XYZ file of C-alpha atoms in Angstrom:
450
model
C 30.545 17.018 9.655
C 34.360 16.916 9.526
C 36.258 13.624 9.704
C 37.788 14.611 13.051
C 34.467 15.500 14.712
C 32.741 12.359 13.437
C 35.724 10.270 14.517
C 35.736 11.807 17.993
C 32.057 11.034 18.497
C 32.544 7.511 17.202
C 35.540 6.844 19.434
C 33.586 8.125 22.423
C 30.549 5.945 21.651
C 32.602 2.821 21.015
C 35.337 2.884 23.648
C 32.913 3.831 26.396
C 30.832 0.921 25.113
C 27.896 3.270 25.224
C 25.109 2.908 27.727
C 22.873 1.740 24.899
C 24.992 -1.218 23.814
C 25.574 -2.320 27.415
C 21.859 -2.078 28.098
C 21.146 -4.202 25.022
C 23.708 -6.815 26.142
C 22.438 -7.096 29.713
C 18.788 -7.117 28.641
C 19.571 -9.913 26.170
C 21.277 -11.782 29.008
C 17.977 -11.990 30.889
C 16.732 -14.302 28.109
C 19.888 -15.954 26.783
C 22.780 -17.290 28.841
C 25.679 -14.814 28.649
C 28.914 -15.675 30.478
C 32.230 -13.905 30.980
C 34.851 -16.028 29.186
C 37.560 -14.050 30.972
C 37.659 -11.732 33.973
C 36.359 -8.229 33.201
C 38.660 -5.349 34.175
C 38.363 -1.581 34.143
C 40.930 0.492 32.272
C 42.561 1.072 35.694
C 43.106 -2.656 36.203
C 40.286 -3.166 38.727
C 38.489 -6.503 38.370
C 34.729 -6.089 38.035
C 33.647 -9.672 37.354
C 35.349 -13.079 37.516
C 35.735 -15.462 34.630
C 32.619 -17.620 34.390
C 30.345 -14.981 35.947
C 26.794 -14.958 34.629
C 25.768 -11.652 33.054
C 22.241 -10.231 33.370
C 20.514 -6.874 33.719
C 21.478 -6.685 37.407
C 25.146 -6.063 36.527
C 24.331 -3.214 34.128
C 24.879 -0.447 36.684
C 28.184 -1.971 37.773
C 29.516 -2.157 34.214
C 28.240 1.162 32.938
C 29.852 3.261 35.660
C 33.353 2.184 34.607
C 35.390 2.450 31.437
C 36.435 -1.075 30.509
C 39.921 -2.078 29.445
C 38.542 -3.663 26.258
C 35.195 -3.576 24.448
C 32.725 -5.649 26.447
C 32.086 -8.178 23.651
C 35.699 -9.409 23.992
C 34.865 -10.690 27.473
C 31.563 -12.466 26.769
C 30.001 -15.497 25.109
C 26.304 -16.150 24.495
C 24.306 -19.294 23.911
C 22.895 -19.544 20.390
C 25.422 -17.113 18.941
C 24.905 -16.059 15.335
C 27.087 -18.016 12.908
C 27.558 -18.189 9.146
C 25.200 -21.152 8.863
C 22.355 -19.168 10.454
C 23.081 -16.164 8.240
C 22.847 -18.390 5.175
C 19.568 -19.894 6.364
C 18.022 -16.496 7.038
C 19.226 -15.265 3.653
C 17.545 -18.264 2.021
C 14.320 -17.425 3.877
C 14.406 -13.943 2.371
C 14.988 -15.334 -1.122
C 11.960 -17.592 -0.701
C 9.631 -14.962 0.753
C 10.578 -11.631 -0.864
C 9.776 -10.958 -4.500
C 12.829 -8.742 -5.033
C 15.136 -11.479 -3.723
C 13.464 -14.089 -5.940
C 14.035 -11.844 -8.954
C 17.690 -11.381 -8.042
C 18.150 -15.139 -7.696
C 16.492 -15.772 -11.088
C 18.708 -13.125 -12.704
C 21.738 -15.057 -11.413
C 20.346 -18.442 -12.535
C 19.573 -19.637 -9.046
C 19.683 -18.939 -5.335
C 22.831 -20.970 -4.765
C 24.960 -18.558 -6.757
C 23.582 -15.657 -4.722
C 24.284 -17.516 -1.468
C 27.769 -18.843 -2.316
C 29.680 -15.721 -1.109
C 27.564 -15.603 2.068
C 28.795 -19.074 3.045
C 32.409 -17.872 2.719
C 32.062 -14.979 5.193
C 34.703 -14.836 7.922
C 32.991 -13.942 11.213
C 35.236 -13.472 14.285
C 33.716 -14.085 17.752
C 33.449 -10.389 18.709
C 31.402 -9.589 15.619
C 29.314 -12.738 15.953
C 28.451 -11.524 19.466
C 27.509 -8.066 18.101
C 25.238 -9.650 15.503
C 23.617 -11.800 18.180
C 22.783 -8.675 20.182
C 21.358 -7.176 16.990
C 19.272 -10.283 16.283
C 17.880 -10.385 19.836
C 17.416 -6.676 20.552
C 17.069 -5.089 17.100
C 15.543 -7.841 14.908
C 14.431 -5.375 12.232
C 17.990 -4.094 11.879
C 19.290 -7.675 11.670
C 16.819 -8.544 8.898
C 17.723 -5.319 7.075
C 21.424 -6.207 7.236
C 20.835 -9.631 5.683
C 18.619 -8.120 2.999
C 21.230 -5.493 2.170
C 23.916 -8.190 2.075
C 21.978 -10.082 -0.608
C 21.439 -6.935 -2.696
C 25.151 -6.084 -2.464
C 26.230 -9.592 -3.508
C 23.802 -9.504 -6.430
C 25.211 -6.176 -7.647
C 28.796 -7.394 -7.353
C 28.117 -10.647 -9.172
C 26.296 -8.854 -11.982
C 29.320 -6.584 -12.244
C 31.695 -9.539 -12.609
C 33.425 -9.559 -9.203
C 35.423 -12.604 -8.075
C 34.052 -14.979 -5.453
C 36.678 -13.810 -2.943
C 35.747 -10.142 -3.367
C 32.045 -10.965 -3.186
C 32.610 -12.738 0.154
C 34.438 -9.690 1.544
C 31.623 -7.462 0.298
C 29.040 -9.755 1.920
C 30.827 -9.323 5.264
C 30.925 -5.537 4.861
C 27.219 -5.412 4.020
C 26.254 -7.704 6.900
C 28.205 -5.517 9.345
C 27.447 -2.097 7.832
C 25.068 -1.034 10.630
C 26.871 -2.612 13.589
C 27.621 0.922 14.804
C 23.880 1.464 15.300
C 24.064 -0.817 18.347
C 25.859 2.020 20.148
C 23.093 4.499 19.352
C 19.889 5.072 21.296
C 17.246 2.853 19.596
C 14.670 5.574 20.302
C 16.351 7.669 17.602
C 15.039 5.332 14.906
C 11.442 6.160 15.887
C 10.049 8.365 13.121
C 8.114 10.384 15.715
C 11.230 11.145 17.777
C 12.631 14.630 17.114
C 16.424 14.364 17.034
C 18.397 16.939 18.978
C 21.578 18.340 17.480
C 23.761 16.033 19.603
C 21.662 12.984 18.768
C 21.822 13.795 15.063
C 25.605 14.084 15.210
C 25.841 10.696 16.937
C 23.552 9.169 14.321
C 25.747 10.524 11.533
C 28.793 9.059 13.297
C 27.410 5.503 13.381
C 29.179 4.544 10.152
C 32.479 5.710 11.666
C 31.730 3.697 14.806
C 30.992 0.663 12.654
C 34.248 1.078 10.755
C 36.217 1.222 14.035
C 34.473 -1.891 15.357
C 35.285 -3.820 12.165
C 38.888 -2.571 12.221
C 39.377 -3.640 15.850
C 38.917 -7.312 14.932
C 41.968 -7.279 12.666
C 40.640 -9.918 10.263
C 39.407 -7.883 7.290
C 41.321 -5.863 4.672
C 40.987 -2.100 4.646
C 38.479 -2.299 1.767
C 35.887 -3.805 4.137
C 36.451 -1.091 6.738
C 36.093 1.651 4.114
C 32.912 0.113 2.727
C 31.310 0.271 6.186
C 32.447 3.877 6.507
C 31.090 4.859 3.070
C 27.655 3.209 3.075
C 25.793 6.529 3.535
C 27.867 8.546 1.062
C 26.435 9.702 -2.289
C 28.142 10.048 -5.660
C 27.306 13.778 -5.829
C 28.850 14.481 -2.401
C 25.522 14.875 -0.567
C 26.040 11.906 1.780
C 27.783 11.483 5.122
C 29.902 11.261 7.251
C 32.604 12.795 5.011
C 30.640 14.146 2.048
C 32.846 12.157 -0.355
C 31.951 12.187 -4.036
C 32.571 10.060 -7.100
C 35.736 7.973 -7.127
C 36.646 9.255 -3.653
C 34.060 6.724 -2.424
C 35.566 3.235 -2.183
C 34.565 0.611 -4.756
C 32.835 -1.546 -2.146
C 31.334 1.580 -0.593
C 29.645 2.425 -3.902
C 27.975 -0.980 -3.900
C 26.868 -0.606 -0.292
C 25.438 2.885 -0.700
C 23.165 1.622 -3.471
C 22.318 -1.636 -1.681
C 21.426 0.393 1.425
C 18.850 2.498 -0.375
C 17.379 -0.539 -2.188
C 16.920 -2.390 1.096
C 15.595 0.743 2.808
C 12.784 1.161 0.280
C 11.637 -2.427 0.761
C 11.871 -1.996 4.547
C 9.943 1.273 4.626
C 7.167 0.915 2.049
C 4.514 -1.777 1.996
C 2.933 -0.526 -1.202
C 4.760 -0.233 -4.534
C 8.324 -0.308 -3.157
C 9.783 -1.227 -6.553
C 8.024 1.552 -8.430
C 8.960 4.063 -5.744
C 12.572 2.943 -5.895
C 12.701 3.036 -9.698
C 11.325 6.543 -9.712
C 13.726 7.696 -6.990
C 16.776 6.279 -8.768
C 15.784 7.906 -12.049
C 15.079 11.284 -10.444
C 18.311 11.214 -8.402
C 20.642 9.629 -10.921
C 23.599 11.806 -9.834
C 23.530 10.327 -6.327
C 24.063 6.673 -7.259
C 26.634 4.784 -9.398
C 25.105 4.363 -12.857
C 27.067 1.169 -13.634
C 25.311 -0.494 -10.666
C 21.888 1.130 -10.979
C 21.492 -0.480 -14.406
C 21.430 -3.888 -12.683
C 18.662 -2.804 -10.294
C 16.157 -1.129 -12.608
C 15.206 -4.298 -14.572
C 14.130 -5.929 -11.288
C 11.603 -3.194 -10.481
C 8.583 -4.362 -12.431
C 5.230 -2.594 -12.454
C 3.497 -3.450 -9.167
C 0.283 -1.474 -9.753
C -2.925 -3.349 -9.121
C -5.428 -2.894 -11.987
C -8.553 -0.989 -11.117
C -7.059 1.054 -8.282
C -9.691 3.600 -7.184
C -9.070 7.057 -8.584
C -10.367 9.220 -5.740
C -7.710 8.253 -3.129
C -4.973 8.827 -5.708
C -6.345 12.281 -6.475
C -6.592 13.103 -2.759
C -3.022 11.990 -2.099
C -1.671 13.846 -5.120
C -3.514 17.022 -4.124
C -2.271 16.850 -0.532
C 1.345 16.226 -1.513
C 1.434 19.025 -4.071
C -0.249 21.429 -1.631
C 2.316 20.517 1.053
C 5.190 21.087 -1.382
C 3.720 24.406 -2.423
C 3.545 25.480 1.229
C 7.221 24.770 1.929
C 8.327 26.445 -1.314
C 6.297 29.531 -0.391
C 7.638 29.554 3.182
C 11.232 29.649 1.913
C 10.408 32.448 -0.535
C 8.856 34.443 2.311
C 11.786 33.880 4.645
C 14.448 34.603 2.018
C 12.893 37.986 1.144
C 14.113 39.163 4.552
C 17.736 38.120 3.922
C 20.388 40.813 3.345
C 21.541 41.638 -0.174
C 24.090 39.246 -1.700
C 23.555 36.780 1.141
C 24.497 33.924 -1.205
C 28.076 35.233 -1.199
C 28.388 35.105 2.579
C 30.502 32.083 3.691
C 28.812 31.859 7.090
C 25.449 31.010 5.555
C 26.150 27.706 3.784
C 23.042 26.031 5.208
C 20.756 28.684 3.718
C 22.620 28.531 0.400
C 22.228 24.737 0.356
C 18.471 24.907 0.975
C 17.971 27.599 -1.646
C 19.916 25.666 -4.277
C 18.274 22.327 -3.410
C 14.752 23.760 -3.569
C 15.466 25.320 -6.953
C 16.644 21.930 -8.196
C 13.582 20.154 -6.789
C 11.206 22.675 -8.357
C 12.968 22.219 -11.701
C 12.525 18.436 -11.449
C 8.840 18.842 -10.628
C 8.292 21.218 -13.525
C 9.965 18.779 -15.934
C 7.714 15.991 -14.606
C 4.640 18.194 -15.017
C 4.113 18.246 -11.269
C 4.997 21.783 -10.214
C 2.321 23.180 -7.863
C 1.393 25.737 -10.523
C 0.408 22.904 -12.873
C -1.880 21.089 -10.423
C -5.289 22.201 -11.743
C -4.348 21.487 -15.336
C -3.062 18.010 -14.460
C -6.136 17.030 -12.447
C -8.406 18.043 -15.314
C -6.302 16.163 -17.855
C -6.091 12.936 -15.803
C -9.554 12.936 -14.270
C -10.348 9.439 -15.667
C -6.826 8.009 -15.917
C -6.029 5.865 -12.865
C -2.658 4.705 -14.222
C -1.544 8.245 -14.992
C -2.761 9.486 -11.629
C -0.962 6.608 -9.905
C 2.322 7.630 -11.555
C 1.851 11.237 -10.471
C 1.013 10.152 -6.925
C 4.304 8.249 -6.837
C 6.196 11.265 -8.195
C 4.633 13.453 -5.521
C 5.615 10.951 -2.822
C 9.174 10.950 -4.149
C 9.204 14.756 -4.071
C 8.218 14.678 -0.397
C 10.975 12.129 0.220
C 13.469 14.457 -1.461
C 12.207 17.304 0.692
C 12.950 15.272 3.808
C 16.391 14.426 2.394
C 17.134 18.155 1.965
C 16.184 18.832 5.583
C 18.190 15.889 6.912
C 21.260 16.796 4.860
C 21.101 20.389 6.098
C 20.832 19.367 9.756
C 23.570 16.761 9.364
C 26.056 19.046 7.646
C 25.437 22.210 9.671
C 24.301 21.064 13.145
C 25.349 24.376 14.710
C 22.503 26.046 12.824
C 20.253 24.854 15.645
C 21.819 27.458 17.928
C 20.155 30.178 15.767
C 23.016 32.613 16.327
C 22.191 34.516 13.127
C 18.936 35.583 11.509
C 19.588 33.280 8.544
C 20.210 30.355 10.910
C 16.885 31.066 12.590
C 15.174 31.130 9.180
C 16.814 27.836 8.208
C 15.597 26.155 11.403
C 12.092 27.589 11.024
C 11.921 26.203 7.495
C 13.367 22.794 8.479
C 10.968 22.375 11.379
C 7.975 23.371 9.248
C 9.036 20.971 6.492
C 9.424 18.083 8.911
C 5.984 18.739 10.373
C 4.501 18.588 6.880
C 6.481 15.481 5.964
C 5.372 13.693 9.143
C 1.788 13.610 7.777
C 1.252 10.324 5.884
C -0.526 10.165 2.515
C -4.272 10.573 3.009
C -5.074 7.056 1.863
C -3.141 4.267 0.205
C -4.513 2.843 -3.054
C -6.599 -0.254 -2.383
C -5.061 -3.571 -3.346
C -1.429 -2.439 -2.843
C -1.039 -2.977 0.887
């Protein structure tokens, strides 16, 4: 997606305050006391509510039908608002309860060093209000933001950053997903099929977040850019701008790695560290190597001894069979393409899929996991639970990469969904088939790793 298109969507979502953020605010106000600290006006100068008015879900319809003069959070206060002290306490809870956080604290010679930059965060009232809405209405997103903040601070401290820069980074990490409050929360449901418009809005959330942070006028540009860059990748495969290498801001490089570390521990109950280690090693071009080297030593072996072999074999067989099916589907579809289709500029989505699948198949072959090697591998590892466990993880990572290929294609070429050309129709058929396969969970998780 181009900068201008992403920016337009972000401006629209933010300045209209979005029905989703207003709904979250008014629903929160049914449980916590929310008051207008100043009169609320429309952009035409019409007063909607007086100073001191109590906000609740009954005023939602009145607010949402007008464009406000300023973002709604500038008008409101809430009892029990998030502050830096609470953020520090919740961060300490994570250090005490999560093994990864404990390891990070030990690597820094104690939790207090990890928490020191957190206690120096500057948090203006508008952003404190946003975080309170997140805590009340999207508690999982709030916990994820604190977790990512700790990972980012750890990476920066291991890389020798100053305390001042670490505090700025902590603020950027804490606020990186504030733009998600303007998105429909239903879109985060893994069973919800995103439409083209919804996908474009989801891609734009980092731009929305950057604009929200900028509007407060208290942070340097480096913090804004870090929020913007937190879904970029070093090889240019990220979003919203597809930046690569040094074009990604220094803080943004920390956040993009911290985001994926936190995401693995959010998403996977079993073996998150091993999954993450494998993913980082298989996708080393996507992430900054000088930071990855501080993460890998934390990802110890989490395998439980004596894991039953049969579920591992079943999962491995299913995953490899699923991968084989999507590889074969693309081969079948591409046989119908015109000659020299790779040279046609209008078919970048198809070219991307073809190139990405070739790269994935090469990785699988080098790991001994190409579908053509399945029978040989199963015979060789028939009594080796540890070896089979490693292959099961590799096969899970391959399915994750498959989903990443589909998501990247739909993000970068959303107009493909219109199926105006035969190749666009083939791309969508392949993407939809791949997502259906990827929606099926592993047949059974290894016992003892839940």
